[in-house]
XYZ file of C-alpha atoms in Angstrom:
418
model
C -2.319 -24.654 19.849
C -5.199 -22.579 19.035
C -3.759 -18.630 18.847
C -2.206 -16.628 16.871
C -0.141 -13.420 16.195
C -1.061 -10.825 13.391
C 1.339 -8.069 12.787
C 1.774 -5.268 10.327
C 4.778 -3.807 8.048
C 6.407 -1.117 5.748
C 4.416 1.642 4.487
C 0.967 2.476 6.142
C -2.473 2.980 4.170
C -5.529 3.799 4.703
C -6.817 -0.085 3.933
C -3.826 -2.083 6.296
C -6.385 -2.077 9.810
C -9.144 -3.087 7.613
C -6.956 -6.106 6.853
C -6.071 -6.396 10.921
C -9.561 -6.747 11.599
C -10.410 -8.890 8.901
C -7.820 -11.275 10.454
C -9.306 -10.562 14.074
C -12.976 -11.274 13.056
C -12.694 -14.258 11.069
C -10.435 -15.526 13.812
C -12.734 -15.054 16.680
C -16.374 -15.087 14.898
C -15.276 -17.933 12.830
C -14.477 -19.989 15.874
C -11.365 -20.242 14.002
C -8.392 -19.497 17.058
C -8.710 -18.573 20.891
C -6.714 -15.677 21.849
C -5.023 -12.802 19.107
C -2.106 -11.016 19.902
C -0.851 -8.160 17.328
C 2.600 -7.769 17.220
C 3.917 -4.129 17.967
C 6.054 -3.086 15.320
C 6.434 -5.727 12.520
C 8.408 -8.801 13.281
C 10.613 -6.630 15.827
C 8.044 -7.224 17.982
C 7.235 -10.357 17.513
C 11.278 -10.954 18.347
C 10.974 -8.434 21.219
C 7.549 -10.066 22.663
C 5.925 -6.917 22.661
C 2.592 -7.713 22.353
C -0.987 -6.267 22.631
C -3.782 -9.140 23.001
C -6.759 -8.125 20.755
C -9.018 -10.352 22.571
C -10.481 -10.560 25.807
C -12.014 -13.517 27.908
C -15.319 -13.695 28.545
C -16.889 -14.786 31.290
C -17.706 -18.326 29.774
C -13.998 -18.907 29.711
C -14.049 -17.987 25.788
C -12.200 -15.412 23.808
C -14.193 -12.238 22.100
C -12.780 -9.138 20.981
C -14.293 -5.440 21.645
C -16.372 -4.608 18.227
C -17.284 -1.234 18.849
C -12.881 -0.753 19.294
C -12.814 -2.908 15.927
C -15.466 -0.591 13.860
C -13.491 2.315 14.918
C -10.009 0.457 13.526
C -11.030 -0.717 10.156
C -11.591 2.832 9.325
C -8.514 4.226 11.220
C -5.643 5.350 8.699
C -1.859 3.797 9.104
C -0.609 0.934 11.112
C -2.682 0.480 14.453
C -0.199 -2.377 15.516
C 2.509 0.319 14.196
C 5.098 -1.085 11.353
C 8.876 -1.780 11.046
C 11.433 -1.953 8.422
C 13.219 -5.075 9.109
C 14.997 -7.591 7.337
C 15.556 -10.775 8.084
C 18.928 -12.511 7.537
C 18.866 -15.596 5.526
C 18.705 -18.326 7.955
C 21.808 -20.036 6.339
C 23.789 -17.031 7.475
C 22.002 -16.028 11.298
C 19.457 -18.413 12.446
C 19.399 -17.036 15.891
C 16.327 -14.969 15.135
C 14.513 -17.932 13.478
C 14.994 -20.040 16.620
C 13.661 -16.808 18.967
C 10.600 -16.494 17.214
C 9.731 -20.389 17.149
C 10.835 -20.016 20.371
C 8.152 -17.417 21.242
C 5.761 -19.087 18.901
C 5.624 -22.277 21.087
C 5.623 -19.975 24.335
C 2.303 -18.036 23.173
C 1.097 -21.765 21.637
C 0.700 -19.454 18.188
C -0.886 -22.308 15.371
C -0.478 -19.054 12.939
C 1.361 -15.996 12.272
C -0.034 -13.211 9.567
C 2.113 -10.302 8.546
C 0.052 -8.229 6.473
C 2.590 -5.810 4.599
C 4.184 -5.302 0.700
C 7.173 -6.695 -1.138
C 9.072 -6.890 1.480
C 6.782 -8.240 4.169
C 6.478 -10.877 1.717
C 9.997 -11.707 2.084
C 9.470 -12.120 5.676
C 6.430 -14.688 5.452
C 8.858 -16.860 2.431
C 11.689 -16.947 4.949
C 9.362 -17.739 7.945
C 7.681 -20.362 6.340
C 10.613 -22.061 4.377
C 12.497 -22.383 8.347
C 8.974 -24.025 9.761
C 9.328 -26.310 7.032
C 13.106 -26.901 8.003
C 12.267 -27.605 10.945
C 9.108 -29.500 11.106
C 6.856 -26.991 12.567
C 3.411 -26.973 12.820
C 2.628 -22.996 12.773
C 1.339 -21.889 9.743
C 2.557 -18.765 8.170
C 0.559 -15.912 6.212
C 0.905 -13.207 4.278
C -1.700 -10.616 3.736
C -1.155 -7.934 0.645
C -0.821 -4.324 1.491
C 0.504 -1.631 -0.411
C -0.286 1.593 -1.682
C 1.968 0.873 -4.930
C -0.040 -2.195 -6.293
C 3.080 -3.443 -7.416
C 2.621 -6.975 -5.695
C 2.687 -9.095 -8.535
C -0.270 -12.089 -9.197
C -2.993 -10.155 -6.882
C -5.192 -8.176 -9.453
C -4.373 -5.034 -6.706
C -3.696 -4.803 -3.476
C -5.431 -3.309 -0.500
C -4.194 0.287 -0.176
C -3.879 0.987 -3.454
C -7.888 1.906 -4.058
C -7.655 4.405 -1.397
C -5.239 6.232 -2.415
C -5.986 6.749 -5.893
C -9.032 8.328 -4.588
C -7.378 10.761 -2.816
C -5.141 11.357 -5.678
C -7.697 11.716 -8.014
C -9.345 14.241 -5.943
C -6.851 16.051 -5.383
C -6.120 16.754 -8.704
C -9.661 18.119 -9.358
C -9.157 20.246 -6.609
C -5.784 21.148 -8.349
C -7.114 21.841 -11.548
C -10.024 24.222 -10.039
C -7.236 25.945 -8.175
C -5.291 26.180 -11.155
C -8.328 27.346 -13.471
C -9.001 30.968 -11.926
C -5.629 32.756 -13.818
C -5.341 34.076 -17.127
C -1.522 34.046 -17.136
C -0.161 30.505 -18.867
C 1.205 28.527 -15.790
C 2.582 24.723 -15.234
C 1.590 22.669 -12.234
C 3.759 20.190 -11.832
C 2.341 16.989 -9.112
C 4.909 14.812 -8.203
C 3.006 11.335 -6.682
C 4.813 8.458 -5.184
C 6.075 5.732 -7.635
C 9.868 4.760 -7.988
C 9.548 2.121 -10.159
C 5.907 1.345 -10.702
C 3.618 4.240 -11.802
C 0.204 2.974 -10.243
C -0.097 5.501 -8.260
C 0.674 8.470 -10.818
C -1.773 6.535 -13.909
C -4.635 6.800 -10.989
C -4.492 10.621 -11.860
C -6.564 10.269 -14.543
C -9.450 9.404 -12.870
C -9.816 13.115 -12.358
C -10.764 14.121 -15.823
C -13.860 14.423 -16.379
C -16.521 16.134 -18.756
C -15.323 20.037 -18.452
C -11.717 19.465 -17.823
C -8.944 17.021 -19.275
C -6.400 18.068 -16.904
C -4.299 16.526 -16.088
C -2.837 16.773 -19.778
C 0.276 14.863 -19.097
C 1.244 11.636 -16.758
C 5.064 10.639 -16.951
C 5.563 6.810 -15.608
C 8.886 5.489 -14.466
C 7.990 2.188 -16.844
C 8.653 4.333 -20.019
C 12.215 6.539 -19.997
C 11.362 10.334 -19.721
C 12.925 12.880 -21.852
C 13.502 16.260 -20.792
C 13.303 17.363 -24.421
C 10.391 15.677 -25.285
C 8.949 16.489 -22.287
C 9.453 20.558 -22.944
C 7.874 20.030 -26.294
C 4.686 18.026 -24.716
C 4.205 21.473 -22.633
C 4.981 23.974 -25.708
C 2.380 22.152 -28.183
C -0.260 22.629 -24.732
C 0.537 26.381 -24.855
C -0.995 26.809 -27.944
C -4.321 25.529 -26.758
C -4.487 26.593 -23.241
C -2.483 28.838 -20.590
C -3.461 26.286 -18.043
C -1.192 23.220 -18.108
C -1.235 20.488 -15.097
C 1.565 17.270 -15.007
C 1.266 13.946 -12.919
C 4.664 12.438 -12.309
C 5.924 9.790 -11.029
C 8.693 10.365 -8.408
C 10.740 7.475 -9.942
C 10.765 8.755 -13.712
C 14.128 8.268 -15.131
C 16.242 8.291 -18.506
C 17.200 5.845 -21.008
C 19.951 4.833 -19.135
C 18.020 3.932 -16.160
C 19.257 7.288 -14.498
C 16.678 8.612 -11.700
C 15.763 12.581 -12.532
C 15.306 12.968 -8.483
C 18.483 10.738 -7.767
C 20.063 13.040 -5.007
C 22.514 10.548 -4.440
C 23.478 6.849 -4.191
C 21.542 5.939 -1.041
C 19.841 3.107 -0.573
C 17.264 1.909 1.970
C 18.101 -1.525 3.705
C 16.271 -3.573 1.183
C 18.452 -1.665 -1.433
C 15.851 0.695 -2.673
C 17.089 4.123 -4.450
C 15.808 7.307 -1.863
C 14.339 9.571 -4.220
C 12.933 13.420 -4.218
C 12.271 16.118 -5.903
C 11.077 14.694 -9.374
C 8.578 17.591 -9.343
C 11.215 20.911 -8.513
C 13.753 19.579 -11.355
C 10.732 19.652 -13.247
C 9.672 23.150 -12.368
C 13.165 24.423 -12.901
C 13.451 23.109 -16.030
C 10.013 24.502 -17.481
C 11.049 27.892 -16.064
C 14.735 27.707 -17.479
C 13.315 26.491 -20.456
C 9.929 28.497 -21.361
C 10.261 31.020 -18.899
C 6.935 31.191 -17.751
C 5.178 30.529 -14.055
C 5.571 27.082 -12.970
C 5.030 25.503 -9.727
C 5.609 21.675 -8.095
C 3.423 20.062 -5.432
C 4.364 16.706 -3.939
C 1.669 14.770 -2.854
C 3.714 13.116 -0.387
C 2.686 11.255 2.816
C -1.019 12.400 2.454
C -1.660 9.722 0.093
C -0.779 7.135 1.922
C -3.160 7.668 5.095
C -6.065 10.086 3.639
C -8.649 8.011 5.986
C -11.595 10.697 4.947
C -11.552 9.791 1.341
C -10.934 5.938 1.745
C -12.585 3.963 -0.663
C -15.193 1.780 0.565
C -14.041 -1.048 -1.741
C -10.554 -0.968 -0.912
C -11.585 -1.246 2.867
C -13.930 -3.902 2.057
C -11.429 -5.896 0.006
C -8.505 -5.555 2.413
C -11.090 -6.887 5.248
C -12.040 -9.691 2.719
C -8.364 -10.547 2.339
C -7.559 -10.640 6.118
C -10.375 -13.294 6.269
C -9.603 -15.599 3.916
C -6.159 -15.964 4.950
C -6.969 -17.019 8.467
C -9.567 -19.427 6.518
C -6.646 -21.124 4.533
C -4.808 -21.446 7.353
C -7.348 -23.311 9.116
C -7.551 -25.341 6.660
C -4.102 -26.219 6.969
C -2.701 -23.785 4.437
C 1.109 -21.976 5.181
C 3.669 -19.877 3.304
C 0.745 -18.266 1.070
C -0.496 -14.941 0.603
C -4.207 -14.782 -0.605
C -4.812 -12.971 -4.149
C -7.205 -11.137 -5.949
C -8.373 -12.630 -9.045
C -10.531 -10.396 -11.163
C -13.048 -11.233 -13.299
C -15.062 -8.419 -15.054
C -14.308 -4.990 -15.114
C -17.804 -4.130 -15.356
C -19.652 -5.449 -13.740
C -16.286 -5.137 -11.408
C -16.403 -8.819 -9.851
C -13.480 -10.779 -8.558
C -13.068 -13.757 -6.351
C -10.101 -14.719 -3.607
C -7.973 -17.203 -3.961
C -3.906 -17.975 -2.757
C -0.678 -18.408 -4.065
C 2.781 -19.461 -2.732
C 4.196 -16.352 -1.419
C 7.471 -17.099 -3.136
C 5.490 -16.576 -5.963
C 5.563 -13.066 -4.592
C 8.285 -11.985 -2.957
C 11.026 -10.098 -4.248
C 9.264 -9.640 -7.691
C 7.531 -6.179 -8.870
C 3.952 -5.662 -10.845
C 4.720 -2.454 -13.658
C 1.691 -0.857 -15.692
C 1.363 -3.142 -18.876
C 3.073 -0.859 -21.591
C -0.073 -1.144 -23.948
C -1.746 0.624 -21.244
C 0.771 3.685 -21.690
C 0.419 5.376 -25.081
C 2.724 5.827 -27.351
C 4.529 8.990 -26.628
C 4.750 7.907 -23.058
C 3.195 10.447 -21.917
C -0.233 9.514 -20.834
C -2.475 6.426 -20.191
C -5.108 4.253 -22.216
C -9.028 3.174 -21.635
C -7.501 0.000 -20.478
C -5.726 1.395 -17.605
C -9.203 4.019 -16.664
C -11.596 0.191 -16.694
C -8.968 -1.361 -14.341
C -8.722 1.993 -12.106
C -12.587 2.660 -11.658
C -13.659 0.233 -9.408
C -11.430 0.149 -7.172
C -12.289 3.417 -5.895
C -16.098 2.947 -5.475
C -17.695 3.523 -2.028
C -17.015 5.370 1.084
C -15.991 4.541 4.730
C -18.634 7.105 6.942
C -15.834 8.391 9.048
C -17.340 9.848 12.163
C -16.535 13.107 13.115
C -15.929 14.993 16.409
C -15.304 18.846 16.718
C -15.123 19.252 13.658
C -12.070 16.727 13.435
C -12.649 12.563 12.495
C -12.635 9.972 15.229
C -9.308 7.289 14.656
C -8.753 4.638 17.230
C -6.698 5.689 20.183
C -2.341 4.340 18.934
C -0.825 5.772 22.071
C 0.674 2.618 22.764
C 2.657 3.248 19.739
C 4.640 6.294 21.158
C 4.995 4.701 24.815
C 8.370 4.779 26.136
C 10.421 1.625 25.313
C 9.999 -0.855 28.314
C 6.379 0.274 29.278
């Protein structure tokens, strides 16, 4: 059996095709496998048999891929083979979808599967794996890191992560300019995504720089936030300035583990808290408080899929990543996920290597606290050496009208059955 199936899952990023073709290349310009088919839609289509074959045959009877089609992906935003939420059953409880995909697997004579995805995706790839072995399979199974919260744990970062720090860096610069042009005192209040792990929010320091120190205050759910410390943090500002900007995490939260955005008890299907609005309790206490202009942005979905301000690392990395798995598999590798390990921050250098994805799944990567300081209220040198690499280099997104050029994901929004 000499093909494979490479699929995608949870959240998108800018960095997750970059990984896809990474996979692809190595796969076909390695003369590693024959044909690749990418699963539509996570491991629902993999269980569906929805696939779309990534290579083509030549006319020597061989398998190549279209390269120009593969530029244009790796530096295409979100999830070209589209993404899914699912959860698989433990296979003690349901093992009819184990025995459909091995099913399908020996039907498509797959030697490897790759699920390039977060946390949870991870979960997929132990529970895959750990059934093969049950059973005395021969398909090797893979996981390649993606997520825009770096909270995979072992990995130095993940791909994903780089990118969007960029864009939230710059956006705060842009914020801060905005903010800049009014005399009258005023709080800006940017809520970034983060439940539980404040990567993403500590990455908004990157946007000081020599004529601003905005912003002046970062809140991170791995410290406990307190409104009343939090009002004085602002009033002690207001003596020095009139123009005050915050980076918050979405998932800050009390000493009791309470969530300020909580709106209720709901819970995703892996059991995750649904949070929002971190940023407009904040702005309604500041206003309650001080009585004085104050105003929330949330970041939102932007930072996830910012393509045009991709960092040329991250993209680089995520490709790098997608490579060496297929490598370790064809060396007879399965139930891994390959790592980064770094080893200077500067020079920034780092090398690839692989761990057991049980290693992995289920388990979450926080900020080190002695990178937080200690009022909890803003980030150390440590934590700017580890961020600054990672969002070196751009993409050169090609535009048209005006407007950049992504690959063509129509068959994502097909009709079911087509």
């Amino acid at each position: 059996m000499k093909n494979i199936i490479v699929a995608q899952s949870g959240g998108p990023t800018v960095a997750i095709n970059a990984s896809l073709v990474g996979v692809l290349r190595e796969a076909v310009d390695g003369g590693k496998y024959d044909r690749v088919f990418g699963a539509l839609h996570g491991i629902s289509g993999v269980l569906k048999e929805d696939f779309k074959e990534l290579t083509i045959k030549d006319e020597n009877g061989g398998f190549s891929y279209d390269k120009e089609l593969a530029d244009l992906i790796y530096r295409s935003p979100s999830s070209y083979l589209g993404s899914c939420r699912y959860k698989m059953p433990e296979a003690e409880d349901d093992e009819s979808s184990y025995k459909k995909i091995f099913e399908i697997f020996d039907k498509y004579e797959i030697a490897a599967f790759f699920y390039i995805g977060g946390n949870d995706s991870m979960d997929t790839v132990a529970k895959l794996s750990s059934y093969a072995e049950k059973i005395g399979s021969d398909v090797r199974i893979a996981g390649v890191p993606k997520t825009v919260d770096n909270d995979l744990i072992i990995t130095d970062h993940t791909p994903g992560f780089g990118s969007a720090a960029k864009f939230i860096a710059t956006s705060m610069v842009e914020i801060t300019h905005d903010t800049a042009v009014y005399e009258a005192p005023c709080v800006t209040i940017v809520e970034i995504m983060g439940r539980d792990a404040g990567w993403l929010t500590a990455s908004s320091v990157l946007a000081r720089n020599e004529y601003s120190s905005l912003p002046q205050l970062i809140y991170l759910p791995e410290v406990a936030f307190s409104e009343k410390s939090f009002i004085e943090d602002i009033k002690k500002l207001l003596e020095k300035t009139t123009n005050i900007v915050v980076a918050v995490s979405e998932g800050i939260h009390d000493s009791q583990g309470v969530y300020l955005a909580a709106t209720s008890k709901a819970e995703d299907r892996f059991g995750h808290a649904q949070l929002s609005g971190a940023g407009k309790v904040l702005e309604g206490i500041v206003k309650g408080e001080l009585g004085i202009k104050c105003r929330a942005v949330e970041l939102n979905l932007p930072q996830r899929c910012a393509a045009h301000l991709a960092s040329g690392s991250d993209l680089k990395e995520a490709a790098e990543l997608g490579a060496k798995a297929v490598d370790f598999t064809a060396e007879g590798s399965t139930g891994f996920m390959p790592v980064i390990k770094r080893l200077s921050d500067k020079p920034y250098a780092y090398e690839i290597d692989k761990t057991d994805v049980r290693n992995v799944a289920n388990q979450e990567k926080k900020i080190p606290l002695e990178w937080i300081n200690e009022a909890g209220n803003d980030v150390t040198g440590e934590m700017i050496d580890y961020l600054k690499p990672l969002i070196e280099g751009e993409t050169g997104v090609t535009y048209k009208n005006g407007i950049p050029v992504y690959a063509d994901i129509s068959h994502l929004t097909r009709p079911q059955g087509m």
